[in-house]
Structures are given as C-alpha cells and as structure tokens.
CSV table of C-alpha atoms in Angstrom, one decimal:
chain,number,residue,atom,x,y,z
A,1084,MET,CA,-72.8,-19.5,-93.6
A,1085,ILE,CA,-71.5,-17.3,-90.7
A,1086,GLU,CA,-71.5,-19.1,-87.4
A,1087,ASN,CA,-72.9,-17.2,-84.4
A,1088,ASN,CA,-70.1,-16.9,-81.8
A,1089,PHE,CA,-72.1,-14.9,-79.3
A,1090,THR,CA,-71.5,-17.0,-76.2
A,1091,ILE,CA,-71.4,-16.1,-72.6
A,1092,PHE,CA,-67.9,-15.2,-71.5
A,1093,HIS,CA,-66.8,-14.4,-68.0
A,1094,PRO,CA,-63.3,-13.0,-67.4
A,1095,THR,CA,-61.1,-14.8,-64.9
A,1096,VAL,CA,-60.5,-11.6,-63.0
A,1097,PHE,CA,-61.7,-8.0,-62.8
A,1098,ILE,CA,-59.3,-5.1,-62.0
A,1099,LEU,CA,-60.5,-2.6,-59.4
A,1100,LEU,CA,-58.8,0.8,-59.8
A,1101,GLY,CA,-59.7,2.3,-56.4
A,1102,ILE,CA,-60.7,5.9,-56.9
A,1103,PRO,CA,-59.7,7.0,-60.4
A,1104,GLY,CA,-58.4,10.5,-60.6
A,1105,LEU,CA,-57.2,10.4,-57.0
A,1106,GLU,CA,-54.5,7.8,-57.4
A,1107,SER,CA,-51.8,10.1,-55.9
A,1108,TYR,CA,-54.0,10.5,-52.8
A,1109,HIS,CA,-54.6,6.7,-52.2
A,1110,ILE,CA,-52.1,6.5,-49.4
A,1111,TRP,CA,-53.6,9.5,-47.6
A,1112,LEU,CA,-57.1,8.3,-48.1
A,1113,SER,CA,-56.2,4.9,-46.7
A,1114,ILE,CA,-55.5,6.5,-43.3
A,1115,PRO,CA,-59.1,7.7,-42.5
A,1116,PHE,CA,-60.5,4.6,-44.3
A,1117,CYS,CA,-58.4,2.3,-42.0
A,1118,LEU,CA,-59.2,4.3,-38.8
A,1119,MET,CA,-62.9,4.4,-39.5
A,1120,TYR,CA,-62.9,0.6,-40.3
A,1121,VAL,CA,-61.1,-0.3,-37.1
A,1122,ILE,CA,-63.4,1.9,-35.0
A,1123,ALA,CA,-66.4,0.3,-36.8
A,1124,VAL,CA,-65.4,-3.3,-36.2
A,1125,LEU,CA,-64.3,-2.8,-32.6
A,1126,GLY,CA,-67.3,-0.6,-31.7
A,1127,ASN,CA,-69.9,-2.9,-33.3
A,1128,GLY,CA,-68.1,-6.0,-32.0
A,1129,ALA,CA,-68.3,-4.7,-28.4
A,1130,LEU,CA,-71.9,-3.8,-28.9
A,1131,ILE,CA,-72.8,-7.3,-30.1
A,1132,LEU,CA,-70.9,-8.8,-27.2
A,1133,VAL,CA,-72.6,-6.7,-24.6
A,1134,VAL,CA,-76.1,-7.4,-25.9
A,1135,LEU,CA,-75.4,-11.2,-26.1
A,1136,THR,CA,-73.9,-11.4,-22.6
A,1137,GLU,CA,-76.2,-9.2,-20.7
A,1138,ARG,CA,-79.6,-10.9,-20.1
A,1139,SER,CA,-81.2,-7.5,-19.2
A,1140,LEU,CA,-80.6,-6.4,-22.8
A,1141,HIS,CA,-82.4,-9.4,-24.4
A,1142,GLU,CA,-85.3,-7.1,-25.6
A,1143,PRO,CA,-86.4,-6.3,-29.2
A,1144,MET,CA,-84.7,-2.9,-29.3
A,1145,TYR,CA,-81.4,-4.2,-28.2
A,1146,ILE,CA,-81.7,-7.3,-30.4
A,1147,PHE,CA,-82.2,-4.9,-33.4
A,1148,LEU,CA,-79.2,-2.9,-32.2
A,1149,SER,CA,-77.0,-6.1,-32.3
A,1150,MET,CA,-78.4,-6.9,-35.8
A,1151,LEU,CA,-77.6,-3.4,-36.9
A,1152,ALA,CA,-74.0,-3.8,-35.5
A,1153,GLY,CA,-73.6,-7.2,-37.3
A,1154,THR,CA,-74.9,-5.7,-40.6
A,1155,ASP,CA,-72.4,-2.8,-40.2
A,1156,ILE,CA,-69.5,-5.2,-39.7
A,1157,LEU,CA,-70.6,-7.1,-42.8
A,1158,LEU,CA,-71.1,-4.0,-44.9
A,1159,SER,CA,-67.7,-2.4,-44.1
A,1160,THR,CA,-65.7,-5.7,-44.0
A,1161,THR,CA,-67.0,-6.6,-47.5
A,1162,THR,CA,-65.6,-3.5,-49.0
A,1163,VAL,CA,-62.9,-1.7,-46.9
A,1164,PRO,CA,-60.1,-4.4,-46.7
A,1165,LYS,CA,-60.1,-4.8,-50.5
A,1166,ALA,CA,-60.0,-1.0,-50.9
A,1167,LEU,CA,-57.1,-0.8,-48.5
A,1168,ALA,CA,-55.3,-3.5,-50.4
A,1169,ILE,CA,-55.7,-1.4,-53.5
A,1170,PHE,CA,-54.5,1.8,-51.8
A,1171,TRP,CA,-51.5,0.1,-50.1
A,1172,PHE,CA,-50.4,-2.7,-52.4
A,1173,HIS,CA,-52.1,-1.9,-55.8
A,1174,ALA,CA,-53.8,-5.3,-55.4
A,1175,GLY,CA,-56.7,-4.5,-57.6
A,1176,GLU,CA,-57.3,-8.0,-59.0
A,1177,ILE,CA,-60.5,-9.8,-57.9
A,1178,ALA,CA,-61.8,-13.1,-59.3
A,1179,PHE,CA,-65.1,-12.9,-61.2
A,1180,ASP,CA,-67.0,-15.0,-58.6
A,1181,ALA,CA,-65.4,-13.1,-55.7
A,1182,CYS,CA,-66.6,-9.9,-57.4
A,1183,ILE,CA,-70.2,-11.1,-57.7
A,1184,THR,CA,-70.1,-12.4,-54.1
A,1185,GLN,CA,-68.8,-9.0,-52.8
A,1186,MET,CA,-71.5,-7.2,-54.8
A,1187,PHE,CA,-74.2,-9.5,-53.4
A,1188,PHE,CA,-73.2,-8.9,-49.8
A,1189,ILE,CA,-72.9,-5.2,-50.2
A,1190,HIS,CA,-76.4,-4.8,-51.6
A,1191,VAL,CA,-77.9,-7.3,-49.1
A,1192,ALA,CA,-76.3,-5.5,-46.2
A,1193,PHE,CA,-77.6,-2.2,-47.5
A,1194,VAL,CA,-81.2,-3.4,-47.8
A,1195,ALA,CA,-80.9,-5.2,-44.5
A,1196,GLU,CA,-79.6,-2.1,-42.7
A,1197,SER,CA,-82.5,-0.1,-44.2
A,1198,GLY,CA,-85.0,-2.6,-42.8
A,1199,ILE,CA,-83.4,-2.7,-39.4
A,1200,LEU,CA,-83.5,1.1,-39.1
A,1201,LEU,CA,-87.2,0.8,-39.9
A,1202,ALA,CA,-87.7,-2.0,-37.4
A,1203,MET,CA,-86.0,0.1,-34.7
A,1204,ALA,CA,-88.2,3.1,-35.5
A,1205,PHE,CA,-91.3,1.0,-35.0
A,1206,ASP,CA,-90.0,-1.5,-32.4
A,1207,ARG,CA,-92.8,-0.6,-30.0
A,1208,TYR,CA,-95.4,-1.6,-32.6
A,1209,VAL,CA,-94.0,-4.7,-34.2
A,1210,GLY,CA,-92.7,-8.0,-32.9
A,1211,LYS,CA,-89.6,-10.0,-33.8
A,1212,ILE,CA,-89.2,-9.4,-37.6
A,1213,SER,CA,-85.5,-10.4,-38.0
A,1214,LEU,CA,-86.2,-13.2,-40.5
A,1215,ALA,CA,-88.5,-10.9,-42.5
A,1216,ILE,CA,-85.7,-8.3,-42.8
A,1217,TRP,CA,-83.1,-10.7,-44.0
A,1218,GLY,CA,-85.6,-12.6,-46.2
A,1219,ARG,CA,-86.5,-9.4,-48.0
A,1220,SER,CA,-82.9,-8.4,-48.4
A,1221,ILE,CA,-81.7,-11.7,-49.8
A,1222,GLY,CA,-84.8,-12.1,-51.9
A,1223,THR,CA,-84.5,-8.6,-53.4
A,1224,ILE,CA,-80.8,-8.9,-54.3
A,1225,PHE,CA,-80.4,-12.6,-55.2
A,1226,PRO,CA,-81.7,-12.2,-58.8
A,1227,ILE,CA,-78.9,-9.7,-59.5
A,1228,ILE,CA,-76.4,-12.6,-59.3
A,1229,PHE,CA,-78.2,-14.3,-62.3
A,1230,LEU,CA,-78.6,-11.0,-64.1
A,1231,LEU,CA,-74.9,-10.5,-64.0
A,1232,LYS,CA,-73.9,-14.1,-64.7
A,1233,ARG,CA,-76.1,-14.2,-67.9
A,1234,LEU,CA,-74.1,-11.4,-69.5
A,1235,PRO,CA,-71.1,-11.9,-71.8
A,1236,TYR,CA,-68.1,-9.8,-70.8
A,1237,CYS,CA,-66.0,-9.1,-73.9
A,1238,LYS,CA,-65.1,-5.5,-73.1
A,1239,THR,CA,-62.4,-4.4,-70.6
A,1240,ASN,CA,-62.2,-6.1,-67.2
A,1241,ILE,CA,-61.2,-2.9,-65.5
A,1242,ILE,CA,-63.7,-1.6,-62.9
A,1243,PRO,CA,-63.1,2.1,-62.1
A,1244,HIS,CA,-64.2,1.7,-58.5
A,1245,SER,CA,-62.9,0.6,-55.1
A,1246,TYR,CA,-65.4,-2.4,-54.9
A,1247,CYS,CA,-67.7,-4.4,-57.1
A,1248,GLU,CA,-71.1,-2.8,-57.6
A,1249,HIS,CA,-74.0,-4.1,-59.6
A,1250,ILE,CA,-74.2,-1.5,-62.4
A,1251,GLY,CA,-70.5,-0.9,-62.4
A,1252,VAL,CA,-69.9,-4.6,-63.3
A,1253,ALA,CA,-72.9,-4.8,-65.7
A,1254,ARG,CA,-71.5,-1.8,-67.8
A,1255,LEU,CA,-68.5,-4.0,-68.7
A,1256,ALA,CA,-70.8,-6.4,-70.6
A,1257,CYS,CA,-71.1,-6.3,-74.4
A,1258,ALA,CA,-74.9,-7.0,-74.3
A,1259,ASP,CA,-78.1,-5.1,-73.5
A,1260,ILE,CA,-78.2,-4.4,-69.8
A,1261,THR,CA,-81.6,-2.7,-69.7
A,1262,ILE,CA,-83.0,-5.3,-67.4
A,1263,ASN,CA,-80.0,-4.8,-65.0
A,1264,ILE,CA,-80.4,-1.1,-65.0
A,1265,TRP,CA,-84.2,-1.1,-64.3
A,1266,TYR,CA,-84.0,-4.0,-61.8
A,1267,GLY,CA,-81.0,-2.5,-60.0
A,1268,PHE,CA,-82.7,0.9,-59.8
A,1269,SER,CA,-86.4,0.1,-59.2
A,1270,VAL,CA,-86.6,-3.0,-57.0
A,1271,PRO,CA,-84.0,-2.1,-54.2
A,1272,MET,CA,-84.9,1.6,-54.4
A,1273,ALA,CA,-88.6,0.8,-54.0
A,1274,SER,CA,-88.1,-1.2,-50.9
A,1275,VAL,CA,-85.7,1.4,-49.4
A,1276,LEU,CA,-88.0,4.3,-50.3
A,1277,VAL,CA,-90.8,2.5,-48.4
A,1278,ASP,CA,-88.5,2.2,-45.5
A,1279,VAL,CA,-87.5,5.9,-45.6
A,1280,ALA,CA,-91.2,6.9,-45.8
A,1281,LEU,CA,-92.1,4.8,-42.8
A,1282,ILE,CA,-89.1,5.9,-40.8
A,1283,GLY,CA,-90.1,9.5,-41.5
A,1284,ILE,CA,-93.7,8.7,-40.3
A,1285,SER,CA,-92.3,7.1,-37.1
A,1286,TYR,CA,-90.0,10.0,-36.2
A,1287,THR,CA,-92.8,12.5,-37.0
A,1288,MET,CA,-94.9,10.6,-34.4
A,1289,ILE,CA,-92.0,10.5,-31.9
A,1290,LEU,CA,-91.3,14.3,-32.3
A,1291,HIS,CA,-95.0,15.0,-31.9
A,1292,ALA,CA,-95.0,13.1,-28.6
A,1293,VAL,CA,-91.7,14.8,-27.6
A,1294,PHE,CA,-93.1,18.3,-28.0
A,1295,ARG,CA,-96.1,17.4,-25.8
A,1296,LEU,CA,-93.8,16.5,-22.8
A,1297,PRO,CA,-94.3,18.9,-19.9
A,1298,SER,CA,-90.7,19.2,-18.9
A,1299,GLN,CA,-88.3,21.3,-21.0
A,1300,GLU,CA,-85.4,19.2,-19.8
A,1301,ALA,CA,-87.1,16.0,-21.0
A,1302,ARG,CA,-87.9,17.6,-24.3
A,1303,HIS,CA,-84.3,18.7,-24.8
A,1304,LYS,CA,-82.9,15.2,-23.9
A,1305,ALA,CA,-85.4,13.5,-26.2
A,1306,LEU,CA,-84.7,15.9,-29.1
A,1307,ASN,CA,-80.9,15.4,-28.6
A,1308,THR,CA,-81.4,11.6,-28.9
A,1309,CYS,CA,-83.7,11.9,-31.9
A,1310,GLY,CA,-81.4,14.4,-33.6
A,1311,SER,CA,-78.5,12.0,-33.3
A,1312,HIS,CA,-80.5,9.1,-34.7
A,1313,ILE,CA,-81.8,11.1,-37.6
A,1314,GLY,CA,-78.3,12.3,-38.4
A,1315,VAL,CA,-77.0,8.7,-38.6
A,1316,ILE,CA,-80.0,7.7,-40.8
A,1317,LEU,CA,-79.4,10.7,-43.2
A,1318,LEU,CA,-75.7,9.8,-43.3
A,1319,PHE,CA,-76.6,6.3,-44.4
A,1320,PHE,CA,-79.4,7.1,-46.9
A,1321,ILE,CA,-78.2,10.3,-48.6
A,1322,PRO,CA,-74.9,8.9,-50.0
A,1323,SER,CA,-76.5,5.6,-51.0
A,1324,PHE,CA,-79.3,7.4,-52.9
A,1325,PHE,CA,-76.8,9.6,-54.5
A,1326,THR,CA,-74.8,6.5,-55.6
A,1327,PHE,CA,-78.0,4.9,-57.1
A,1328,LEU,CA,-79.1,8.0,-58.9
A,1329,THR,CA,-75.7,9.1,-60.3
A,1330,HIS,CA,-75.4,5.7,-62.0
A,1331,ARG,CA,-78.5,6.5,-64.0
A,1332,PHE,CA,-78.7,10.3,-64.2
A,1333,GLY,CA,-75.4,11.8,-63.0
A,1334,LYS,CA,-73.3,11.8,-66.2
A,1335,ASN,CA,-71.7,15.2,-65.4
A,1336,ILE,CA,-70.7,14.4,-61.8
A,1337,PRO,CA,-66.9,13.7,-61.5
A,1338,HIS,CA,-66.3,10.0,-61.1
A,1339,HIS,CA,-64.1,10.4,-58.0
A,1340,VAL,CA,-66.9,12.3,-56.2
A,1341,HIS,CA,-69.3,9.4,-57.0
A,1342,ILE,CA,-66.9,6.8,-55.6
A,1343,LEU,CA,-65.9,8.8,-52.5
A,1344,LEU,CA,-69.6,9.2,-51.6
A,1345,ALA,CA,-70.2,5.5,-52.4
A,1346,ASN,CA,-67.6,4.7,-49.8
A,1347,LEU,CA,-69.2,7.0,-47.2
A,1348,TYR,CA,-72.2,4.7,-46.5
A,1349,VAL,CA,-70.0,1.7,-46.0
A,1350,LEU,CA,-67.7,3.5,-43.6
A,1351,ILE,CA,-69.3,6.4,-41.7
A,1352,PRO,CA,-72.6,4.8,-40.5
A,1353,PRO,CA,-70.9,1.6,-39.3
A,1354,MET,CA,-68.4,3.8,-37.3
A,1355,LEU,CA,-71.1,6.1,-35.8
A,1356,ASN,CA,-73.9,3.6,-35.1
A,1357,PRO,CA,-72.3,2.0,-32.0
A,1358,ILE,CA,-71.6,5.5,-30.6
A,1359,ILE,CA,-75.0,7.0,-31.4
A,1360,TYR,CA,-77.2,3.9,-30.7
A,1361,GLY,CA,-74.9,2.2,-28.2
A,1362,ALA,CA,-72.8,4.5,-26.1
A,1363,LYS,CA,-75.6,7.1,-25.8
A,1364,THR,CA,-78.0,4.4,-24.5
A,1365,LYS,CA,-77.8,4.3,-20.7
A,1366,GLN,CA,-78.5,0.5,-20.4
A,1367,ILE,CA,-75.8,-0.4,-22.9
A,1368,ARG,CA,-73.4,2.1,-21.5
A,1369,ASP,CA,-73.8,0.8,-18.0
A,1370,SER,CA,-73.6,-2.9,-19.2
A,1371,MET,CA,-70.5,-2.1,-21.2
A,1372,ALA,CA,-68.8,-0.4,-18.2
A,1373,HIS,CA,-69.7,-3.4,-16.0
A,1374,MET,CA,-68.3,-5.9,-18.6
A,1375,PHE,CA,-65.0,-4.0,-19.0
A,1376,SER,CA,-64.6,-3.7,-15.2
A,1377,VAL,CA,-65.1,-7.5,-14.8
A,1378,MET,CA,-62.6,-8.1,-17.6
A,1379,ALA,CA,-60.1,-5.8,-15.9
A,1380,LYS,CA,-60.4,-7.5,-12.5
A,1381,GLY,CA,-60.1,-10.9,-14.2
C-alpha cells in the first residue's frame, strides 16, 4: 500500500531576487528608490506631527490626511528597506512568516489607502469612518494569510520579486491555487473598484461645482488643486491595477516591467502625497512654517 506523503510543508526561507533581468542596474535603481523613500518618510512624518500638534487642524479632512500619511509610511517601509538590502547587499533571504507578514501589511495598506482617498473625497458628507476603513482593509486581507499557510511549498523557494506579494508566493506552491487566484483578484479588486467609482463620482460633483464659480481666478485655483489630487490618485491606482491584472492576464509583459510598476505605487504616491495634500494646503503650510520657526528659536 502506498502511503500518502502529501503534507503541508513551509520552507524556512524564501529568496527575493529583486528585479530579475535588471540585476546589473540594481545599484543605480537603489538611488531613486532610497531618495524617494527618505522624502516619503520625512514628508509624511512631518505632516503627521503638524496635524497632531496643531489644534486648529483637528478636523476630519486633516485627520484623514494624517491617516493617509501613516498609511504611506507603512506601505513604503514594509517594502523599500528590504528592496534596498537586496540591491546593496544581495540580502534576499526572508523567513516564511516574515514574508507572509510583509505581504499582509502591503495589501492592508493598499486597501486602506484606497479607502482613505475615498473618505477624503467625501469628507463633507461622512463622519469619522477611520475604524471602518481599517476594519475593511484587515477583514479583506486577513483570509489571505490562511490561504497561503494552507499550501504545501515543495517547489523552489525563489521569488522573482523585490517583495512578497500574495500571488507571487502562492505560485511557489505545489497544489491547486485557484482559490488564491480568485480571492486575491476579486475581493480586494471589488472593494477598490467601488472606491474608484465613488471617488470618480465625488470629483465629478466637485468639478461641476468648480465650473459654476463666477470668478475665473477661483476656477483656475480650484482646478489646479483638483488636478494635483487626481494626478496622485491615478499614480496610486494605475500601477496597482496593472500589477493585479498582469498576474492573471499579462503573460507577455516582461517581468521586470511588472516589478518596476509594482514598486511605483509603494514609492511615488507616498513621496508625493505630503507635497500635494500637505504643502499645497494653506492651513498645513502655515502650521508647518510656524512649527519649524518655533523649533529654530528653541
């Protein structure tokens, strides 16, 4: 009688390769990665500090801005330091549980950022929905941990990516990952697609109101602000949607293109958000200038 040896096996470590096909450019890529990460952490950290310390900024819109800043720090810090370690020191090893943890926080931060952008678009219509945003994010992504841990990993432990990503890890399993594919595609995408649709409705209403303003100068100022916000939103959603879709349908897209774009939404929006939403907002700009002047005198 043949004994069934199909047991769940988890490797001790996975090996992240960085950006396969662009290994000779890892050092050069590390320079913009590092600069954008430092700007993102310092900018978002300053934004959080200003909102927390200035009582005049304790309003829903600014609370959402500080939440967005915190989410940006989480999103970039979960991924970029490990990517830089790969680029600089070839330190691609990551423990299995650390890989799952990284994957969890990446996806939670992504869904949370989508929800925060939606809340900011409708902040005049809704109350404090911070707990709902994080509850939805964690509730949506938490089952993925068990979907990955139930799989036996008896193939290679090499991940051709710069960070751990749900389907990228699941493809290393020697078992049927249909549930992973459909859950990873449909559930987070469904929630984010709803967010995108509602954000689109909100900005349509805003633009409709802008074009009814009597002053051309006021219209120009409002359009400039809306244009900046919409640009950041597109920079966040387009690379992320591309990443989701290429895992399922983009077989002919070069792998290094996929990975570079996957890194865009963990680097560029966190770097730009404190500039677009913070520095261009007069109340925050004035509060930041006041805080720095007090620190300089002290």
